[in-house]
XYZ file of C-alpha atoms in Angstrom:
727
model
C -32.261 32.404 -55.666
C -29.729 34.073 -53.366
C -27.048 33.826 -56.037
C -29.310 35.522 -58.612
C -30.067 38.394 -56.257
C -26.379 38.776 -55.414
C -25.483 39.142 -59.089
C -28.436 41.465 -59.762
C -27.364 43.888 -57.057
C -23.745 43.722 -58.223
C -24.558 44.382 -61.857
C -27.038 47.181 -61.190
C -24.402 48.852 -59.038
C -21.690 48.501 -61.696
C -23.628 49.055 -64.948
C -26.834 50.667 -63.802
C -28.706 48.195 -66.014
C -30.832 45.229 -65.087
C -30.360 43.939 -68.658
C -26.784 43.018 -67.779
C -28.191 40.532 -65.324
C -30.148 38.799 -68.067
C -26.889 37.729 -69.616
C -26.044 35.647 -66.517
C -28.205 32.714 -67.715
C -28.539 32.091 -71.475
C -30.680 29.702 -73.515
C -29.343 29.476 -77.074
C -30.778 27.631 -80.103
C -31.254 28.089 -83.853
C -33.610 30.652 -85.352
C -33.922 28.877 -88.686
C -36.993 26.892 -87.646
C -39.828 27.436 -85.259
C -40.335 25.931 -81.848
C -39.061 22.394 -81.605
C -41.945 20.108 -82.368
C -44.000 23.298 -82.015
C -43.375 23.187 -78.255
C -41.748 25.725 -75.925
C -40.952 23.440 -72.964
C -37.436 24.799 -72.470
C -38.639 28.388 -72.357
C -41.338 27.429 -69.847
C -38.738 25.730 -67.649
C -36.317 28.681 -67.829
C -39.095 31.056 -66.757
C -40.094 28.712 -63.924
C -36.544 28.481 -62.575
C -35.120 31.968 -63.165
C -38.252 34.060 -63.639
C -39.376 35.762 -66.835
C -36.889 38.427 -67.878
C -34.112 37.015 -65.681
C -32.570 34.996 -68.482
C -31.706 35.702 -72.145
C -32.572 33.718 -75.256
C -29.988 33.858 -78.045
C -29.497 32.137 -81.400
C -26.544 30.438 -83.027
C -26.840 32.619 -86.080
C -26.751 36.041 -84.339
C -24.957 35.654 -81.018
C -21.598 37.231 -80.290
C -19.429 34.266 -79.149
C -16.975 36.512 -77.341
C -19.748 38.034 -75.245
C -21.560 34.708 -74.853
C -18.479 32.917 -73.526
C -17.440 35.686 -71.156
C -17.410 36.037 -67.380
C -20.732 37.883 -67.517
C -22.527 34.590 -68.045
C -22.605 31.823 -65.465
C -24.918 29.297 -67.168
C -25.441 28.581 -70.869
C -28.034 26.121 -72.189
C -27.238 24.996 -75.761
C -30.181 23.144 -77.364
C -29.921 21.333 -80.737
C -33.000 19.125 -80.850
C -35.431 18.452 -83.709
C -34.701 20.799 -86.615
C -31.803 22.630 -84.954
C -29.158 19.925 -84.882
C -27.096 20.930 -87.886
C -26.985 24.583 -86.804
C -25.817 23.521 -83.339
C -23.026 21.419 -84.807
C -21.855 24.313 -86.968
C -21.848 26.587 -83.905
C -19.919 24.049 -81.786
C -17.361 23.409 -84.505
C -16.776 27.140 -84.853
C -16.581 27.975 -81.135
C -15.419 24.791 -79.376
C -12.114 26.223 -77.984
C -13.858 29.319 -76.610
C -16.657 27.192 -75.135
C -14.235 24.759 -73.450
C -12.125 27.615 -72.066
C -15.217 29.303 -70.643
C -16.223 26.095 -68.802
C -12.680 25.579 -67.623
C -12.773 29.011 -65.972
C -15.886 28.142 -63.995
C -18.730 28.231 -66.478
C -21.685 25.844 -66.259
C -22.904 24.418 -69.577
C -25.837 22.252 -70.669
C -25.633 20.765 -74.194
C -28.725 18.802 -75.179
C -29.842 17.468 -78.558
C -32.644 15.082 -79.529
C -32.052 15.284 -83.310
C -34.532 14.689 -86.073
C -31.742 15.346 -88.577
C -28.016 15.379 -88.896
C -25.229 12.791 -88.708
C -25.218 9.503 -86.832
C -22.711 10.834 -84.262
C -22.560 14.373 -82.873
C -19.171 15.601 -81.635
C -19.597 17.817 -78.592
C -16.001 18.307 -77.422
C -14.352 18.169 -74.017
C -11.862 15.600 -75.243
C -14.101 12.842 -76.587
C -17.728 13.491 -75.637
C -20.273 12.511 -78.301
C -24.013 12.087 -78.748
C -24.946 9.038 -80.819
C -28.066 7.274 -82.000
C -29.051 4.150 -80.060
C -27.454 0.926 -81.290
C -30.586 -0.210 -83.121
C -31.274 3.260 -84.518
C -34.429 3.602 -82.422
C -35.380 6.190 -79.828
C -35.081 5.524 -76.099
C -38.584 5.142 -74.718
C -37.701 4.710 -71.020
C -35.316 6.350 -68.605
C -34.186 5.744 -65.025
C -31.813 7.211 -62.455
C -28.222 6.201 -63.061
C -26.982 8.106 -59.989
C -29.753 8.624 -57.432
C -27.546 10.832 -55.252
C -27.004 13.451 -57.955
C -28.202 16.931 -57.016
C -30.874 17.103 -59.741
C -32.728 14.321 -57.926
C -32.358 15.907 -54.465
C -33.963 19.265 -55.088
C -35.138 21.820 -54.870
C -38.150 19.936 -56.249
C -38.407 16.605 -54.448
C -40.967 14.697 -56.555
C -38.846 13.227 -59.327
C -39.698 9.471 -59.426
C -37.084 6.796 -60.164
C -37.903 6.042 -63.805
C -39.896 7.660 -66.596
C -41.484 6.936 -69.995
C -41.902 8.859 -73.243
C -42.726 7.987 -76.809
C -39.171 9.237 -77.350
C -37.737 10.006 -73.904
C -34.308 10.336 -75.542
C -33.007 10.259 -79.104
C -29.288 9.935 -78.406
C -26.986 8.266 -75.953
C -23.891 9.895 -74.440
C -20.398 8.519 -75.000
C -17.058 9.638 -73.630
C -14.557 9.259 -70.804
C -14.546 10.852 -67.360
C -18.355 11.023 -67.277
C -20.647 10.829 -64.262
C -23.836 9.126 -65.450
C -27.090 10.789 -64.384
C -29.916 9.188 -66.459
C -29.763 5.923 -68.397
C -32.025 3.664 -70.385
C -34.332 1.544 -68.239
C -33.746 -1.524 -70.398
C -30.025 -1.218 -71.231
C -26.790 0.468 -70.168
C -27.165 3.325 -72.640
C -26.616 6.683 -70.951
C -28.972 9.567 -71.834
C -27.607 12.290 -69.528
C -24.095 12.615 -68.097
C -21.861 15.212 -66.443
C -18.176 15.968 -66.848
C -16.224 18.377 -64.720
C -13.915 20.513 -66.789
C -11.457 22.649 -64.911
C -13.344 24.862 -62.453
C -16.635 24.348 -64.297
C -18.890 21.545 -65.435
C -20.772 20.448 -68.540
C -23.864 18.239 -68.739
C -24.522 16.486 -72.039
C -27.841 14.834 -72.946
C -29.968 13.490 -75.758
C -33.299 14.088 -73.983
C -36.501 15.414 -75.558
C -36.541 18.148 -72.913
C -39.135 20.321 -74.663
C -41.719 17.594 -73.999
C -40.932 17.613 -70.265
C -43.015 20.746 -69.485
C -46.483 19.603 -70.460
C -48.936 16.848 -69.804
C -48.173 14.854 -72.919
C -49.638 11.411 -73.071
C -46.399 9.415 -73.290
C -44.146 11.462 -70.975
C -44.867 10.254 -67.442
C -45.093 10.741 -64.569
C -45.789 14.216 -65.932
C -45.042 16.193 -62.766
C -41.905 14.195 -62.011
C -40.549 14.608 -65.564
C -41.152 18.375 -65.380
C -39.398 18.561 -61.983
C -36.316 16.732 -63.311
C -36.133 19.302 -66.126
C -36.377 22.265 -63.693
C -33.922 20.752 -61.184
C -31.430 20.288 -64.038
C -31.614 23.998 -64.891
C -31.492 24.952 -61.196
C -28.388 22.855 -60.636
C -26.486 24.657 -63.377
C -28.022 28.115 -63.088
C -28.330 28.764 -59.336
C -26.657 28.097 -56.030
C -28.704 27.801 -52.856
C -28.700 25.969 -49.540
C -31.593 23.867 -48.277
C -31.129 23.684 -44.518
C -34.352 23.405 -42.586
C -34.369 20.614 -39.977
C -37.888 19.820 -38.815
C -38.591 21.634 -35.563
C -36.022 22.520 -32.938
C -32.874 20.413 -32.938
C -32.409 18.711 -29.559
C -28.753 17.833 -29.076
C -27.175 15.811 -26.289
C -23.671 16.814 -25.255
C -21.056 14.276 -26.325
C -23.199 12.682 -29.029
C -22.944 13.070 -32.789
C -25.062 15.837 -34.315
C -26.707 14.852 -37.620
C -28.731 17.385 -39.625
C -30.248 17.115 -43.138
C -28.772 19.296 -45.870
C -28.985 19.870 -49.603
C -26.709 22.108 -51.639
C -28.628 23.316 -54.707
C -26.542 23.861 -57.816
C -23.092 23.068 -59.050
C -20.197 24.190 -56.851
C -16.613 24.553 -57.961
C -14.374 21.686 -56.816
C -12.911 22.417 -53.381
C -15.727 24.741 -52.313
C -15.862 24.788 -48.506
C -19.143 24.447 -46.632
C -19.143 25.332 -42.913
C -21.672 24.351 -40.248
C -21.758 27.174 -37.676
C -23.205 27.429 -34.165
C -24.363 30.703 -32.625
C -23.929 31.731 -29.010
C -26.574 30.932 -26.390
C -28.598 34.006 -27.415
C -28.776 32.998 -31.079
C -26.221 35.573 -32.228
C -23.722 34.700 -34.968
C -21.469 37.640 -34.109
C -18.754 35.151 -33.135
C -19.921 31.810 -34.516
C -18.309 28.475 -33.640
C -17.518 26.348 -36.687
C -18.531 22.806 -35.803
C -17.293 21.207 -39.031
C -16.343 21.962 -42.619
C -16.678 19.821 -45.734
C -16.171 20.091 -49.482
C -18.586 17.457 -50.799
C -21.568 19.393 -52.169
C -23.514 16.163 -52.582
C -23.797 15.223 -48.902
C -27.364 14.706 -47.708
C -26.474 14.943 -44.002
C -23.966 16.963 -42.016
C -22.374 15.262 -39.024
C -20.556 17.120 -36.268
C -19.941 17.207 -32.511
C -20.481 20.233 -30.289
C -17.396 20.969 -28.148
C -17.802 20.021 -24.502
C -16.871 23.589 -23.561
C -20.143 24.909 -25.026
C -22.614 25.228 -22.116
C -26.082 23.714 -22.264
C -28.879 26.080 -23.272
C -32.030 26.575 -25.325
C -31.186 29.691 -27.407
C -28.692 28.309 -29.892
C -28.997 28.365 -33.694
C -27.310 26.465 -36.532
C -26.592 27.568 -40.085
C -24.517 26.593 -43.140
C -22.186 29.126 -44.735
C -20.460 28.908 -48.143
C -17.939 31.745 -48.093
C -16.810 31.302 -51.708
C -20.357 31.951 -52.925
C -21.465 34.345 -50.184
C -24.258 31.942 -49.224
C -25.763 31.740 -45.743
C -28.571 29.292 -45.074
C -31.604 29.878 -42.943
C -30.870 29.332 -39.246
C -32.318 26.364 -37.348
C -33.178 26.539 -33.649
C -31.156 24.259 -31.411
C -31.206 23.195 -27.777
C -28.003 21.819 -26.257
C -28.819 19.424 -23.418
C -26.404 18.412 -20.693
C -26.005 14.681 -20.245
C -27.862 13.337 -17.206
C -25.824 12.067 -14.258
C -26.761 9.676 -11.485
C -25.552 7.852 -8.401
C -26.276 4.332 -7.254
C -25.879 1.922 -4.364
C -25.383 -1.820 -4.324
C -25.649 -4.876 -2.085
C -23.230 -7.749 -2.625
C -24.278 -11.381 -2.846
C -24.285 -12.900 0.638
C -23.078 -16.365 -0.341
C -20.865 -17.880 -3.017
C -23.004 -18.721 -6.047
C -25.941 -16.766 -4.652
C -28.307 -14.457 -6.540
C -29.452 -11.928 -3.965
C -27.318 -8.995 -5.102
C -29.053 -5.634 -5.584
C -28.338 -2.390 -7.480
C -30.368 0.740 -6.805
C -30.119 3.778 -9.093
C -30.976 6.745 -6.935
C -34.226 8.005 -8.410
C -34.465 11.350 -10.241
C -37.834 12.568 -11.513
C -38.272 12.000 -15.225
C -35.297 9.676 -15.609
C -35.558 6.215 -17.084
C -33.063 3.494 -16.142
C -31.427 0.631 -18.014
C -29.256 -2.312 -16.960
C -26.673 -3.879 -19.273
C -27.902 -2.023 -22.344
C -31.483 -3.229 -21.946
C -34.645 -1.260 -22.556
C -35.161 1.898 -20.512
C -37.955 1.828 -17.947
C -39.047 3.501 -14.736
C -37.577 0.596 -12.768
C -34.594 1.800 -10.738
C -34.037 -1.193 -8.423
C -32.508 -4.335 -9.919
C -32.432 -7.351 -7.638
C -31.859 -11.082 -7.901
C -28.351 -10.421 -9.244
C -25.427 -12.828 -9.140
C -21.833 -11.744 -8.576
C -20.382 -9.972 -11.622
C -19.976 -6.659 -13.445
C -23.006 -4.672 -14.613
C -23.513 -1.546 -16.774
C -25.914 1.222 -15.728
C -27.372 4.122 -17.723
C -30.166 6.649 -17.340
C -32.096 8.653 -19.926
C -33.503 12.110 -19.258
C -36.794 13.460 -20.583
C -34.737 15.247 -23.260
C -33.821 11.854 -24.692
C -30.194 12.272 -23.662
C -28.461 9.221 -22.255
C -25.910 9.341 -19.479
C -22.397 8.052 -19.715
C -22.507 4.366 -18.809
C -21.240 3.435 -15.357
C -20.065 -0.015 -14.347
C -20.656 -1.601 -10.962
C -19.286 -4.869 -9.640
C -21.440 -7.053 -7.410
C -19.126 -9.042 -5.174
C -19.660 -11.755 -2.583
C -19.646 -11.004 1.141
C -16.911 -13.152 2.746
C -18.421 -16.208 4.432
C -16.439 -17.162 7.551
C -19.128 -19.179 9.312
C -18.265 -22.864 9.596
C -20.795 -25.441 8.524
C -22.062 -27.941 11.101
C -22.049 -31.714 10.882
C -23.348 -34.566 13.044
C -21.890 -37.929 12.074
C -24.140 -40.972 11.695
C -24.520 -43.270 14.684
C -21.812 -45.861 15.432
C -22.072 -49.088 13.481
C -21.307 -52.587 14.812
C -21.391 -55.529 12.403
C -19.856 -58.907 11.741
C -17.061 -59.370 9.267
C -17.922 -60.328 5.731
C -17.502 -64.044 5.015
C -14.279 -64.696 3.119
C -13.014 -61.166 3.683
C -10.488 -59.664 6.049
C -13.096 -57.472 7.619
C -16.407 -55.928 6.534
C -17.095 -54.603 3.050
C -19.972 -52.546 1.686
C -20.764 -51.069 5.076
C -23.864 -48.843 5.238
C -22.521 -45.896 7.203
C -25.658 -43.762 7.072
C -25.913 -40.070 6.257
C -24.549 -37.242 8.376
C -26.689 -34.237 9.255
C -25.101 -31.106 7.786
C -26.093 -27.451 7.734
C -24.623 -24.131 6.572
C -25.638 -20.494 6.524
C -25.028 -20.456 2.759
C -24.648 -23.618 0.725
C -22.948 -26.951 1.226
C -20.202 -27.647 -1.270
C -19.339 -31.279 -0.466
C -19.622 -33.994 2.173
C -16.900 -36.654 2.223
C -15.489 -39.361 4.501
C -12.284 -41.352 4.718
C -13.891 -44.767 5.116
C -11.744 -47.643 3.791
C -13.062 -50.020 1.194
C -12.767 -52.821 3.747
C -13.185 -52.255 7.467
C -10.735 -54.439 9.424
C -11.592 -56.296 12.584
C -12.013 -54.081 15.589
C -13.100 -50.456 15.692
C -12.260 -48.026 12.897
C -12.809 -44.307 13.250
C -14.387 -42.731 10.154
C -13.920 -38.971 9.813
C -16.676 -37.075 7.994
C -15.784 -33.674 6.483
C -18.303 -31.084 5.291
C -17.102 -28.160 3.145
C -19.262 -25.182 2.167
C -19.012 -23.192 -1.073
C -16.686 -20.673 0.621
C -14.228 -23.419 1.633
C -15.119 -23.495 5.348
C -14.860 -27.008 6.820
C -16.074 -28.975 9.815
C -15.561 -32.636 10.820
C -17.229 -35.316 12.899
C -16.252 -38.935 13.604
C -18.143 -42.208 13.504
C -17.057 -45.542 15.002
C -17.384 -48.711 12.939
C -16.744 -51.923 14.873
C -16.257 -55.224 13.048
C -16.683 -58.370 15.184
C -15.975 -62.015 14.489
C -12.627 -61.332 12.827
C -9.356 -60.981 14.706
C -6.309 -59.225 13.427
C -4.179 -59.943 16.473
C -1.312 -62.433 16.289
C -0.438 -63.992 19.671
C 3.259 -64.382 20.569
C 4.433 -66.774 23.338
C 7.840 -66.565 25.089
C 9.829 -69.359 26.657
C 13.266 -69.437 28.208
C 15.293 -66.660 29.685
C 14.804 -65.706 33.321
C 11.026 -65.799 33.028
C 8.612 -62.885 32.817
C 9.849 -62.090 29.264
C 13.207 -61.215 30.801
C 16.778 -62.159 30.033
C 19.403 -61.552 32.679
C 22.844 -61.374 31.224
C 25.088 -63.387 33.462
C 22.297 -65.526 34.981
C 20.441 -68.538 33.616
C 19.392 -68.729 29.946
C 20.787 -65.999 27.755
C 18.062 -66.284 25.067
C 14.298 -66.713 24.648
C 12.263 -68.659 22.115
C 9.402 -66.745 20.441
C 6.426 -68.543 18.906
C 3.616 -66.845 16.916
C 0.181 -68.422 16.684
C -3.065 -67.744 14.705
C -1.262 -67.085 11.436
C -1.269 -69.419 8.458
C 1.968 -68.363 6.804
C 4.171 -65.548 5.549
C 5.660 -64.938 9.009
C 8.088 -62.041 9.226
C 9.961 -61.080 12.435
C 11.553 -57.685 12.977
C 12.397 -55.054 15.561
C 15.709 -56.173 17.106
C 19.146 -57.561 16.294
C 19.963 -61.000 17.646
C 17.073 -62.940 16.038
C 18.087 -66.387 14.894
C 15.866 -65.979 11.795
C 13.190 -63.560 10.474
C 10.905 -66.064 8.736
C 8.773 -68.869 10.125
C 6.493 -69.234 13.102
C 9.342 -69.403 15.648
C 12.626 -67.625 16.228
C 15.188 -67.277 19.033
C 16.236 -63.911 20.416
C 19.757 -63.717 21.887
C 20.647 -60.188 23.000
C 24.141 -58.915 23.709
C 23.302 -55.789 25.654
C 20.851 -54.655 28.265
C 17.692 -52.816 27.140
C 13.989 -53.140 26.363
C 13.381 -54.780 22.983
C 10.043 -54.822 21.113
C 9.956 -57.638 18.608
C 7.213 -57.611 15.996
C 5.832 -60.349 13.832
C 3.406 -60.295 10.894
C 1.646 -63.063 9.045
C -1.377 -63.803 6.932
C -4.379 -65.949 7.807
C -5.784 -68.759 5.749
C -8.104 -66.175 4.139
C -5.105 -64.025 3.159
C -5.800 -61.381 5.796
C -2.858 -59.655 7.494
C -2.354 -60.222 11.242
C 0.302 -58.794 13.516
C 1.656 -59.213 17.011
C 4.498 -57.996 19.178
C 6.312 -58.884 22.375
C 8.593 -56.840 24.631
C 11.718 -58.510 26.064
C 13.558 -56.818 28.904
C 17.307 -57.534 29.083
C 19.080 -56.839 32.404
C 22.849 -56.928 32.672
C 23.504 -58.504 36.085
C 27.137 -59.465 35.492
C 29.605 -58.347 38.124
C 32.955 -59.251 39.607
C 36.422 -58.796 38.228
C 35.817 -61.409 35.603
C 32.087 -60.748 35.150
C 31.503 -64.305 36.424
C 29.217 -63.331 39.307
C 25.619 -62.064 39.534
C 24.474 -58.713 40.904
C 21.561 -59.061 43.377
C 19.507 -56.372 45.121
C 19.304 -57.433 48.789
C 17.215 -55.256 51.112
C 17.922 -52.243 48.914
C 21.633 -53.008 48.794
C 23.429 -54.376 45.739
C 25.591 -57.418 46.387
C 27.765 -59.430 43.997
C 27.366 -63.167 44.592
C 28.054 -66.439 42.878
C 25.424 -67.694 40.438
C 24.799 -70.738 42.670
C 23.607 -68.500 45.499
C 21.066 -66.489 43.531
C 18.067 -68.791 43.971
C 18.378 -68.738 47.716
C 18.310 -64.944 47.710
C 15.351 -64.875 45.377
C 13.449 -67.166 47.758
C 13.421 -64.559 50.511
C 12.533 -61.552 48.258
C 15.729 -60.412 46.639
C 15.894 -59.540 42.968
C 18.462 -60.045 40.265
C 20.142 -56.959 38.860
C 20.623 -53.428 40.092
C 18.172 -52.210 42.718
C 16.861 -49.515 40.339
C 16.324 -51.853 37.404
C 12.678 -51.811 36.254
C 12.843 -55.289 34.834
C 14.701 -56.989 37.672
C 13.529 -60.488 38.469
C 11.631 -60.725 41.726
C 10.193 -63.576 43.706
C 8.061 -66.325 42.243
C 4.833 -64.386 42.881
C 6.366 -61.350 41.171
C 7.323 -63.542 38.246
C 3.662 -64.466 37.744
C 2.595 -60.823 37.861
C 5.206 -59.936 35.291
C 3.930 -62.643 33.015
C 0.389 -61.178 33.212
C 1.674 -57.699 32.443
C 3.570 -59.020 29.453
C 0.434 -60.589 28.060
C -1.341 -57.256 28.365
C 1.531 -55.478 26.563
C 1.044 -57.782 23.570
C -2.417 -56.253 23.059
C -1.019 -52.941 21.583
C 0.399 -53.680 18.102
C 1.227 -51.627 14.985
C 1.646 -53.341 11.627
C 3.543 -52.775 9.448
C 6.164 -51.010 11.491
C 8.141 -49.208 10.117
C 5.486 -48.143 7.572
C 5.188 -45.986 4.448
C 1.636 -45.266 3.335
C -0.252 -46.474 6.455
C -0.053 -48.768 9.485
C -2.774 -50.540 11.411
C -2.763 -50.027 15.192
C -4.744 -52.649 17.101
C -5.321 -52.872 20.849
C -7.239 -55.109 23.271
C -9.056 -53.878 26.376
C -8.181 -55.555 29.683
C -11.324 -54.270 31.348
C -14.594 -52.767 30.165
C -14.619 -48.973 30.102
C -13.473 -45.838 28.266
C -10.312 -45.802 26.167
C -8.263 -43.305 24.142
C -5.590 -43.870 21.496
C -3.179 -40.927 21.046
C -0.246 -40.188 18.726
C 2.838 -38.200 19.873
C 5.873 -37.098 17.899
C 9.463 -37.806 18.998
C 9.478 -34.644 21.138
C 6.427 -35.741 23.121
C 4.051 -33.286 21.424
C 0.512 -34.566 20.896
C -0.135 -34.906 17.171
C -3.696 -36.210 17.237
C -6.199 -38.284 19.179
C -6.699 -41.204 16.850
C -9.628 -42.895 18.546
C -11.743 -42.608 21.663
C -14.712 -44.526 22.881
C -16.033 -47.227 25.184
C -15.492 -50.958 24.858
C -15.957 -54.326 26.493
C -13.291 -56.345 28.263
C -11.341 -58.471 25.807
C -12.628 -56.486 22.786
C -10.051 -55.793 20.090
C -10.115 -52.444 18.265
C -8.104 -51.184 15.306
C -7.218 -47.806 13.753
C -5.708 -47.329 10.282
C -3.106 -44.543 10.558
C -2.305 -42.754 7.273
C 1.185 -41.355 6.793
C 0.159 -38.945 4.015
C 0.003 -35.895 6.297
C 2.845 -36.907 8.669
C 6.532 -36.172 8.299
C 9.107 -38.911 8.266
C 10.328 -39.901 11.719
C 9.565 -41.647 15.005
C 6.143 -41.474 16.668
C 4.713 -42.906 19.917
C 1.218 -44.416 20.010
C -0.226 -44.258 23.564
C -3.204 -46.373 24.648
C -4.924 -45.000 27.760
C -7.640 -46.624 29.906
C -8.828 -45.992 33.452
C -6.388 -48.546 34.852
C -3.329 -48.463 32.587
C -1.273 -46.632 29.951
C 0.542 -48.475 27.143
C 2.901 -47.129 24.488
C 4.477 -48.370 21.276
C 7.128 -46.805 19.052
C 6.105 -46.378 15.399
C 8.526 -45.448 12.615
C 7.324 -43.621 9.459
C 9.780 -44.195 6.598
C 8.569 -42.455 3.411
């Protein structure tokens, strides 16, 4: 009603007459017959909407068209129902250009006719708009919303139903282009009420029996809803108002989207701007803040965001302003709430794969907490968490939610090594028909870790060879920390040693160049075939059980031999031959002898006599010089002991097997040195019986190509052997 009052004050001020106001809203019909169907429903509705005396009734036969279609009138209701159809058509035909021009300049027009007379089709105008009888010539008994969002269904009266009945709810259907359908037939697509914007104004055309809408007539139902549709239709065209009354005080959270209900009553010119304004913290609109503007008069909600610069407070107000119409809505109270903030602490998971992480949101009275978008609760400590990223939020008593914070639960570095105790040593007999022992039950090591064990592995071979094999157990925890322990597996009853006998030379596995035999015969025993000799130049052959070694230069030569047993098992042996160059004289036809620490050069025929009283052949400093007969025997024993340290194959690629035999019962140690004499690893250590043979499988996977020295150490002796890795 604000628009009505605005025009009343304006017209009283200009003309001094309230009657001028009455021309603002006009209901026009014929005066040639009485009330349509003897009913005055339209007059009742006009009084209900505008108030008695605040609108003017005119007639086609007596009105002044120039005054009617002038700027003094905002809304005109042309009715041609029942007995007034022909008069309406005559009036429209005579005044159509003036009527269309008036609407185009902003006028709002309702043309309705439910004829009981007249032609089949009624030409209204506005390009091609017509009212026409239903296809079967019958009346429309039922109606329903064709556009539920149209303003006539949104207020000001809210009870309007979705569909309606009447013995003749509508006589005519609406045809034309550019129409927005409002009401249609419930049982077909026939349109009974439609709107068309025309320039700055609008026209609504209908074939409804509107005069029946304002009374409790038996067939027009629901009665109240039908009456409200009628009144809302007149309100839409004849008034402009703003319904803005959110329930209670609006509670707004900074940073969120503000949504408030809204209804613009009446038709507004296209492009009309609506503004949602915010007061200051005291509720004053002296310098309002415009939160948003929009031009759609049909919106049911206004959405906006309050600038972050506006401080929180409880004294704010909201309103809607339509400057073009001078409309200002009622103001709604509003509280602007600051978003809650919070701090937190965390505890990382102590072990890889663990679930003992904790997040604590530091408690604030009245706040609820949520983890990962879950439900809010009073719980502020979240435990049993695994490593990962989590989202935290709190909600204040105002209902405002904080900005989400992320926290990452990590894993505390685990640097503590696991522990491992290898199973007890195992001694067993070789498997029948095999080259050692297979399917050996090693037992289970005892392992422990402060967190969690990742794996336990060993390097046990598929077949354990004769002798003692060292098995290395490795435990790894989930953090990658490792620890090792070793276990000895001894296989008895199977020998991998290949004995080598020496004959010829100067005795004691020695050849003295220039004296006696210049070669030795080597014979391997305990093999069944596939003999291969290697290790020195001067071998008469490299295959077969025997070969002859004829050196050409002094030195210490290690000659190796491999073979296979009748069961197909590999065996290996080796022998060391010492070559001493004792040739002297101008023609190298004499023999050098060490006599009482002095070197003398004598004929070969005199050597034996010197040997008989303790002299030796060769230089006095020669380690392998031939001594007396008793010394020869000792040398032979030492040579036999040397044969007990063997590596096969040698040179090797992937791995070589080092076997050794104990001379006496006691502790032993097998070590590996590189070519520079640096200890690489202790391969085996333990205690054994006299005559026991042990073996160690040396892998070349972690060694670099080159020469290595294997050293066998006991309480009474030290033995070495050169090993060549050739990848």
